[in-house]
PDB file of C-alpha atoms in Angstrom:
ATOM      1  CA  UNK A   1      -0.011  -0.026   0.011  1.00  0.00           C
ATOM      2  CA  UNK A   2       2.970   2.313   0.347  1.00  0.00           C
ATOM      3  CA  UNK A   3       4.818   4.119  -2.392  1.00  0.00           C
ATOM      4  CA  UNK A   4       8.103   5.714  -1.372  1.00  0.00           C
ATOM      5  CA  UNK A   5       9.283   8.678  -3.429  1.00  0.00           C
ATOM      6  CA  UNK A   6      12.830  10.044  -3.106  1.00  0.00           C
ATOM      7  CA  UNK A   7      13.758  10.334   0.574  1.00  0.00           C
ATOM      8  CA  UNK A   8      11.647   7.362   1.702  1.00  0.00           C
ATOM      9  CA  UNK A   9       8.517   9.479   1.501  1.00  0.00           C
ATOM     10  CA  UNK A  10       5.646   7.263   2.689  1.00  0.00           C
ATOM     11  CA  UNK A  11       2.556   7.555   0.474  1.00  0.00           C
ATOM     12  CA  UNK A  12      -0.356   5.173   0.776  1.00  0.00           C
ATOM     13  CA  UNK A  13      -3.949   4.377  -0.183  1.00  0.00           C
ATOM     14  CA  UNK A  14      -5.590   1.820   2.067  1.00  0.00           C
ATOM     15  CA  UNK A  15      -8.658   1.319  -0.163  1.00  0.00           C
ATOM     16  CA  UNK A  16      -7.701  -0.774  -3.150  1.00  0.00           C
ATOM     17  CA  UNK A  17     -10.423   0.697  -5.421  1.00  0.00           C
ATOM     18  CA  UNK A  18      -9.065   4.206  -4.817  1.00  0.00           C
ATOM     19  CA  UNK A  19      -5.459   3.445  -5.779  1.00  0.00           C
ATOM     20  CA  UNK A  20      -4.082   5.121  -8.884  1.00  0.00           C
ATOM     21  CA  UNK A  21      -2.334   2.968 -11.483  1.00  0.00           C
ATOM     22  CA  UNK A  22       1.337   3.026 -12.342  1.00  0.00           C
ATOM     23  CA  UNK A  23       1.754   2.943 -16.121  1.00  0.00           C
ATOM     24  CA  UNK A  24       4.960   3.516 -17.995  1.00  0.00           C
ATOM     25  CA  UNK A  25       6.801   6.406 -16.386  1.00  0.00           C
ATOM     26  CA  UNK A  26       4.012   7.894 -14.282  1.00  0.00           C
ATOM     27  CA  UNK A  27       1.165   7.333 -11.858  1.00  0.00           C
ATOM     28  CA  UNK A  28      -2.233   7.692 -13.501  1.00  0.00           C
ATOM     29  CA  UNK A  29      -5.134   9.119 -11.482  1.00  0.00           C
ATOM     30  CA  UNK A  30      -8.804   8.693 -12.488  1.00  0.00           C
ATOM     31  CA  UNK A  31     -11.361  10.951 -10.829  1.00  0.00           C
ATOM     32  CA  UNK A  32     -14.167   8.584 -11.807  1.00  0.00           C
ATOM     33  CA  UNK A  33     -12.641   6.032  -9.411  1.00  0.00           C
ATOM     34  CA  UNK A  34     -11.908   8.629  -6.693  1.00  0.00           C
ATOM     35  CA  UNK A  35      -8.207   7.841  -6.924  1.00  0.00           C
ATOM     36  CA  UNK A  36      -5.777   9.647  -4.617  1.00  0.00           C
ATOM     37  CA  UNK A  37      -2.797   9.097  -2.351  1.00  0.00           C
ATOM     38  CA  UNK A  38      -2.106  10.233   1.228  1.00  0.00           C
ATOM     39  CA  UNK A  39       1.219  11.457   2.555  1.00  0.00           C
ATOM     40  CA  UNK A  40       1.646   9.862   5.949  1.00  0.00           C
ATOM     41  CA  UNK A  41       3.962  12.327   7.599  1.00  0.00           C
ATOM     42  CA  UNK A  42       4.189  15.856   8.994  1.00  0.00           C
ATOM     43  CA  UNK A  43       6.328  18.629   7.586  1.00  0.00           C
ATOM     44  CA  UNK A  44       7.481  22.009   8.809  1.00  0.00           C
ATOM     45  CA  UNK A  45       5.584  24.947   7.337  1.00  0.00           C
ATOM     46  CA  UNK A  46       8.847  25.980   5.711  1.00  0.00           C
ATOM     47  CA  UNK A  47       9.132  23.585   2.762  1.00  0.00           C
ATOM     48  CA  UNK A  48       9.326  23.332  -1.005  1.00  0.00           C
ATOM     49  CA  UNK A  49       7.330  21.160  -3.423  1.00  0.00           C
ATOM     50  CA  UNK A  50       7.774  20.131  -7.057  1.00  0.00           C
ATOM     51  CA  UNK A  51       5.244  18.302  -9.217  1.00  0.00           C
ATOM     52  CA  UNK A  52       5.650  17.122 -12.826  1.00  0.00           C
ATOM     53  CA  UNK A  53       2.206  16.328 -14.219  1.00  0.00           C
ATOM     54  CA  UNK A  54      -0.110  16.175 -17.182  1.00  0.00           C
ATOM     55  CA  UNK A  55      -3.774  16.891 -16.289  1.00  0.00           C
ATOM     56  CA  UNK A  56      -6.324  15.439 -18.707  1.00  0.00           C
ATOM     57  CA  UNK A  57      -9.525  16.674 -17.077  1.00  0.00           C
ATOM     58  CA  UNK A  58     -11.306  19.723 -18.386  1.00  0.00           C
ATOM     59  CA  UNK A  59     -12.828  20.421 -14.994  1.00  0.00           C
ATOM     60  CA  UNK A  60     -11.461  21.702 -11.673  1.00  0.00           C
ATOM     61  CA  UNK A  61      -9.244  19.067 -10.067  1.00  0.00           C
ATOM     62  CA  UNK A  62      -6.746  19.137  -7.228  1.00  0.00           C
ATOM     63  CA  UNK A  63      -3.212  17.889  -7.765  1.00  0.00           C
ATOM     64  CA  UNK A  64      -2.122  18.434  -4.193  1.00  0.00           C
ATOM     65  CA  UNK A  65      -3.530  19.694  -0.919  1.00  0.00           C
ATOM     66  CA  UNK A  66      -2.966  19.508   2.809  1.00  0.00           C
ATOM     67  CA  UNK A  67      -5.346  17.632   5.099  1.00  0.00           C
ATOM     68  CA  UNK A  68      -4.865  19.291   8.514  1.00  0.00           C
ATOM     69  CA  UNK A  69      -4.772  21.066  10.930  1.00  0.00           C
ATOM     70  CA  UNK A  70      -7.825  23.243  10.757  1.00  0.00           C
ATOM     71  CA  UNK A  71      -6.998  26.844  10.142  1.00  0.00           C
ATOM     72  CA  UNK A  72      -3.728  26.020   8.489  1.00  0.00           C
ATOM     73  CA  UNK A  73      -2.815  27.389   5.042  1.00  0.00           C
ATOM     74  CA  UNK A  74      -4.589  25.267   2.459  1.00  0.00           C
ATOM     75  CA  UNK A  75      -1.527  25.040   0.182  1.00  0.00           C
ATOM     76  CA  UNK A  76      -3.514  23.577  -2.694  1.00  0.00           C
ATOM     77  CA  UNK A  77      -2.388  23.252  -6.305  1.00  0.00           C
ATOM     78  CA  UNK A  78      -5.538  23.166  -8.411  1.00  0.00           C
ATOM     79  CA  UNK A  79      -6.026  22.679 -12.166  1.00  0.00           C
ATOM     80  CA  UNK A  80      -9.192  24.433 -13.354  1.00  0.00           C
ATOM     81  CA  UNK A  81      -9.179  22.945 -16.825  1.00  0.00           C
ATOM     82  CA  UNK A  82      -7.500  26.042 -18.270  1.00  0.00           C
ATOM     83  CA  UNK A  83      -5.076  27.256 -15.619  1.00  0.00           C
ATOM     84  CA  UNK A  84      -3.166  26.315 -12.486  1.00  0.00           C
ATOM     85  CA  UNK A  85      -4.072  27.918  -9.171  1.00  0.00           C
ATOM     86  CA  UNK A  86      -2.352  28.029  -5.798  1.00  0.00           C
ATOM     87  CA  UNK A  87      -4.253  28.610  -2.524  1.00  0.00           C
ATOM     88  CA  UNK A  88      -1.743  30.098  -0.060  1.00  0.00           C
ATOM     89  CA  UNK A  89      -4.137  31.325   2.627  1.00  0.00           C
ATOM     90  CA  UNK A  90      -6.111  29.574   5.358  1.00  0.00           C
ATOM     91  CA  UNK A  91      -9.611  30.502   4.188  1.00  0.00           C
ATOM     92  CA  UNK A  92      -9.936  27.941   1.403  1.00  0.00           C
ATOM     93  CA  UNK A  93     -10.809  30.593  -1.146  1.00  0.00           C
ATOM     94  CA  UNK A  94      -7.932  33.059  -1.618  1.00  0.00           C
ATOM     95  CA  UNK A  95      -5.961  32.010  -4.634  1.00  0.00           C
ATOM     96  CA  UNK A  96      -3.267  33.062  -7.081  1.00  0.00           C
ATOM     97  CA  UNK A  97      -3.136  31.918 -10.699  1.00  0.00           C
ATOM     98  CA  UNK A  98       0.026  30.142 -11.814  1.00  0.00           C
ATOM     99  CA  UNK A  99      -0.440  30.138 -15.553  1.00  0.00           C
ATOM    100  CA  UNK A 100      -2.161  28.169 -18.302  1.00  0.00           C
ATOM    101  CA  UNK A 101      -0.167  25.060 -19.295  1.00  0.00           C
ATOM    102  CA  UNK A 102      -1.482  23.078 -22.227  1.00  0.00           C
ATOM    103  CA  UNK A 103       0.667  19.968 -21.726  1.00  0.00           C
ATOM    104  CA  UNK A 104       3.064  18.413 -19.224  1.00  0.00           C
ATOM    105  CA  UNK A 105       4.344  21.021 -16.790  1.00  0.00           C
ATOM    106  CA  UNK A 106       6.691  21.497 -13.817  1.00  0.00           C
ATOM    107  CA  UNK A 107       4.879  23.304 -10.980  1.00  0.00           C
ATOM    108  CA  UNK A 108       6.420  24.223  -7.658  1.00  0.00           C
ATOM    109  CA  UNK A 109       6.264  26.491  -4.668  1.00  0.00           C
ATOM    110  CA  UNK A 110       8.651  27.537  -1.925  1.00  0.00           C
ATOM    111  CA  UNK A 111       6.992  28.329   1.395  1.00  0.00           C
ATOM    112  CA  UNK A 112       8.863  30.120   4.154  1.00  0.00           C
ATOM    113  CA  UNK A 113       7.236  30.142   7.627  1.00  0.00           C
ATOM    114  CA  UNK A 114       6.413  33.707   8.663  1.00  0.00           C
ATOM    115  CA  UNK A 115       7.437  35.151   5.333  1.00  0.00           C
ATOM    116  CA  UNK A 116       5.336  33.906   2.420  1.00  0.00           C
ATOM    117  CA  UNK A 117       5.215  31.826  -0.727  1.00  0.00           C
ATOM    118  CA  UNK A 118       6.981  31.883  -4.092  1.00  0.00           C
ATOM    119  CA  UNK A 119       5.295  29.944  -6.893  1.00  0.00           C
ATOM    120  CA  UNK A 120       7.088  28.739 -10.002  1.00  0.00           C
ATOM    121  CA  UNK A 121       5.896  27.204 -13.267  1.00  0.00           C
ATOM    122  CA  UNK A 122       8.227  25.684 -15.873  1.00  0.00           C
ATOM    123  CA  UNK A 123      11.264  27.395 -14.363  1.00  0.00           C
ATOM    124  CA  UNK A 124       9.856  30.922 -13.943  1.00  0.00           C
ATOM    125  CA  UNK A 125       8.541  32.666 -10.853  1.00  0.00           C
ATOM    126  CA  UNK A 126       4.859  33.393 -11.387  1.00  0.00           C
ATOM    127  CA  UNK A 127       3.469  34.330  -7.944  1.00  0.00           C
ATOM    128  CA  UNK A 128       4.642  35.791  -4.687  1.00  0.00           C
ATOM    129  CA  UNK A 129       2.368  36.099  -1.665  1.00  0.00           C
ATOM    130  CA  UNK A 130       2.669  37.042   1.971  1.00  0.00           C
ATOM    131  CA  UNK A 131       2.008  34.844   4.973  1.00  0.00           C
ATOM    132  CA  UNK A 132      -1.554  34.004   6.063  1.00  0.00           C
ATOM    133  CA  UNK A 133      -2.894  35.425   9.297  1.00  0.00           C
ATOM    134  CA  UNK A 134      -2.868  32.010  10.964  1.00  0.00           C
ATOM    135  CA  UNK A 135       0.142  29.827  10.349  1.00  0.00           C
ATOM    136  CA  UNK A 136       1.128  26.739  12.359  1.00  0.00           C
ATOM    137  CA  UNK A 137       4.775  25.703  12.543  1.00  0.00           C
ATOM    138  CA  UNK A 138       4.012  22.215  11.269  1.00  0.00           C
ATOM    139  CA  UNK A 139       1.434  20.799   8.858  1.00  0.00           C
ATOM    140  CA  UNK A 140       0.022  17.275   8.699  1.00  0.00           C
ATOM    141  CA  UNK A 141       0.164  16.384   5.062  1.00  0.00           C
ATOM    142  CA  UNK A 142      -1.627  15.894   2.783  1.00  0.00           C
ATOM    143  CA  UNK A 143      -2.953  14.387  -0.406  1.00  0.00           C
ATOM    144  CA  UNK A 144      -1.960  13.832  -3.996  1.00  0.00           C
ATOM    145  CA  UNK A 145      -4.966  13.895  -6.242  1.00  0.00           C
ATOM    146  CA  UNK A 146      -7.382  15.689  -3.912  1.00  0.00           C
ATOM    147  CA  UNK A 147      -7.539  18.315  -1.185  1.00  0.00           C
ATOM    148  CA  UNK A 148      -8.630  17.344   2.296  1.00  0.00           C
ATOM    149  CA  UNK A 149     -12.120  15.845   2.063  1.00  0.00           C
ATOM    150  CA  UNK A 150     -12.913  17.577  -1.248  1.00  0.00           C
ATOM    151  CA  UNK A 151     -14.295  15.354  -4.013  1.00  0.00           C
ATOM    152  CA  UNK A 152     -12.668  17.181  -6.940  1.00  0.00           C
ATOM    153  CA  UNK A 153     -10.266  14.349  -7.648  1.00  0.00           C
ATOM    154  CA  UNK A 154      -7.440  14.667 -10.106  1.00  0.00           C
ATOM    155  CA  UNK A 155      -7.523  13.058 -13.535  1.00  0.00           C
ATOM    156  CA  UNK A 156      -4.186  12.779 -15.278  1.00  0.00           C
ATOM    157  CA  UNK A 157      -0.656  11.584 -14.702  1.00  0.00           C
ATOM    158  CA  UNK A 158       1.848  12.631 -12.033  1.00  0.00           C
ATOM    159  CA  UNK A 159       5.368  11.730 -13.179  1.00  0.00           C
ATOM    160  CA  UNK A 160       7.309  13.024 -10.235  1.00  0.00           C
ATOM    161  CA  UNK A 161       6.611  14.561  -6.802  1.00  0.00           C
ATOM    162  CA  UNK A 162       9.308  16.045  -4.613  1.00  0.00           C
ATOM    163  CA  UNK A 163       9.008  17.696  -1.213  1.00  0.00           C
ATOM    164  CA  UNK A 164      11.888  19.346   0.649  1.00  0.00           C
ATOM    165  CA  UNK A 165      11.796  20.224   4.349  1.00  0.00           C
ATOM    166  CA  UNK A 166      13.449  23.575   3.638  1.00  0.00           C
ATOM    167  CA  UNK A 167      12.967  26.740   1.581  1.00  0.00           C
ATOM    168  CA  UNK A 168      14.963  26.242  -1.624  1.00  0.00           C
ATOM    169  CA  UNK A 169      16.989  29.133  -2.967  1.00  0.00           C
ATOM    170  CA  UNK A 170      16.497  30.406  -6.544  1.00  0.00           C
ATOM    171  CA  UNK A 171      19.666  28.610  -7.590  1.00  0.00           C
ATOM    172  CA  UNK A 172      18.522  25.332  -6.068  1.00  0.00           C
ATOM    173  CA  UNK A 173      15.134  25.724  -7.723  1.00  0.00           C
ATOM    174  CA  UNK A 174      16.788  26.218 -11.093  1.00  0.00           C
ATOM    175  CA  UNK A 175      18.973  23.164 -10.637  1.00  0.00           C
ATOM    176  CA  UNK A 176      15.965  20.995  -9.769  1.00  0.00           C
ATOM    177  CA  UNK A 177      14.003  22.448 -12.693  1.00  0.00           C
ATOM    178  CA  UNK A 178      16.891  21.694 -15.019  1.00  0.00           C
ATOM    179  CA  UNK A 179      17.096  18.139 -13.731  1.00  0.00           C
ATOM    180  CA  UNK A 180      13.350  17.522 -14.071  1.00  0.00           C
ATOM    181  CA  UNK A 181      13.086  19.232 -17.440  1.00  0.00           C
ATOM    182  CA  UNK A 182      15.831  17.177 -19.006  1.00  0.00           C
ATOM    183  CA  UNK A 183      14.700  13.977 -17.341  1.00  0.00           C
ATOM    184  CA  UNK A 184      11.147  14.318 -18.652  1.00  0.00           C
ATOM    185  CA  UNK A 185      11.988  15.872 -22.008  1.00  0.00           C
ATOM    186  CA  UNK A 186      10.584  19.289 -21.039  1.00  0.00           C
ATOM    187  CA  UNK A 187      13.663  21.481 -21.567  1.00  0.00           C
ATOM    188  CA  UNK A 188      11.848  23.456 -24.309  1.00  0.00           C
ATOM    189  CA  UNK A 189       9.235  24.554 -21.738  1.00  0.00           C
ATOM    190  CA  UNK A 190      11.880  26.429 -19.690  1.00  0.00           C
ATOM    191  CA  UNK A 191      12.290  30.138 -20.290  1.00  0.00           C
ATOM    192  CA  UNK A 192      15.184  31.112 -22.560  1.00  0.00           C
ATOM    193  CA  UNK A 193      16.777  32.965 -19.641  1.00  0.00           C
ATOM    194  CA  UNK A 194      16.787  29.814 -17.491  1.00  0.00           C
ATOM    195  CA  UNK A 195      20.378  28.598 -16.919  1.00  0.00           C
ATOM    196  CA  UNK A 196      19.465  25.007 -17.914  1.00  0.00           C
ATOM    197  CA  UNK A 197      17.192  25.666 -20.860  1.00  0.00           C
ATOM    198  CA  UNK A 198      19.938  24.601 -23.313  1.00  0.00           C
ATOM    199  CA  UNK A 199      21.957  22.211 -21.109  1.00  0.00           C
ATOM    200  CA  UNK A 200      21.326  19.821 -18.211  1.00  0.00           C
ATOM    201  CA  UNK A 201      22.756  20.562 -14.759  1.00  0.00           C
ATOM    202  CA  UNK A 202      24.255  17.093 -14.348  1.00  0.00           C
ATOM    203  CA  UNK A 203      27.872  18.142 -14.807  1.00  0.00           C
ATOM    204  CA  UNK A 204      27.598  20.881 -12.131  1.00  0.00           C
ATOM    205  CA  UNK A 205      27.489  20.361  -8.345  1.00  0.00           C
ATOM    206  CA  UNK A 206      24.117  20.943  -6.684  1.00  0.00           C
ATOM    207  CA  UNK A 207      24.202  23.720  -4.091  1.00  0.00           C
TER     208      UNK A 207
END
């Protein structure tokens, strides 16, 4: 029942009928079968997340969202069918628009406790928000493919999910974006000013 990603990240789905399917290089989620995965761990509010995904639903679906505690920042990445949205506040409604990807994308955010959130899409910073009025120091995560108890399940493929228990620097973000872009054949989606748009970061040390 447990899928470990990167640093032994425990992800599970106890109900067999709600488990997504691994196919080829990615994990396929089907909203019609209420498929989603739960992260069985707690992270500091200062953290960074990367998702490589291809949504196939034309309706609003959640790629990622926290589950508790109440009053915590929702930290949801939502695909509306035409654009990506990020919910940084704790009211479940305040949102910032990422952009409008039409194919596989690399979405991320860097959250710093007491400071705010930086959102990135395909290697470019697209949003910057302040901290919510209520912000716990730790957050019980969390779901891939849905948000909390919401029924707007994700339909599409998630190729890679990475979570770091720290706020990544811009340089670190660019190195991870270069790695993911070249790994998943997405280098052409990076901005021309991105340091790894025309070359992978493999030959350089990660900072």
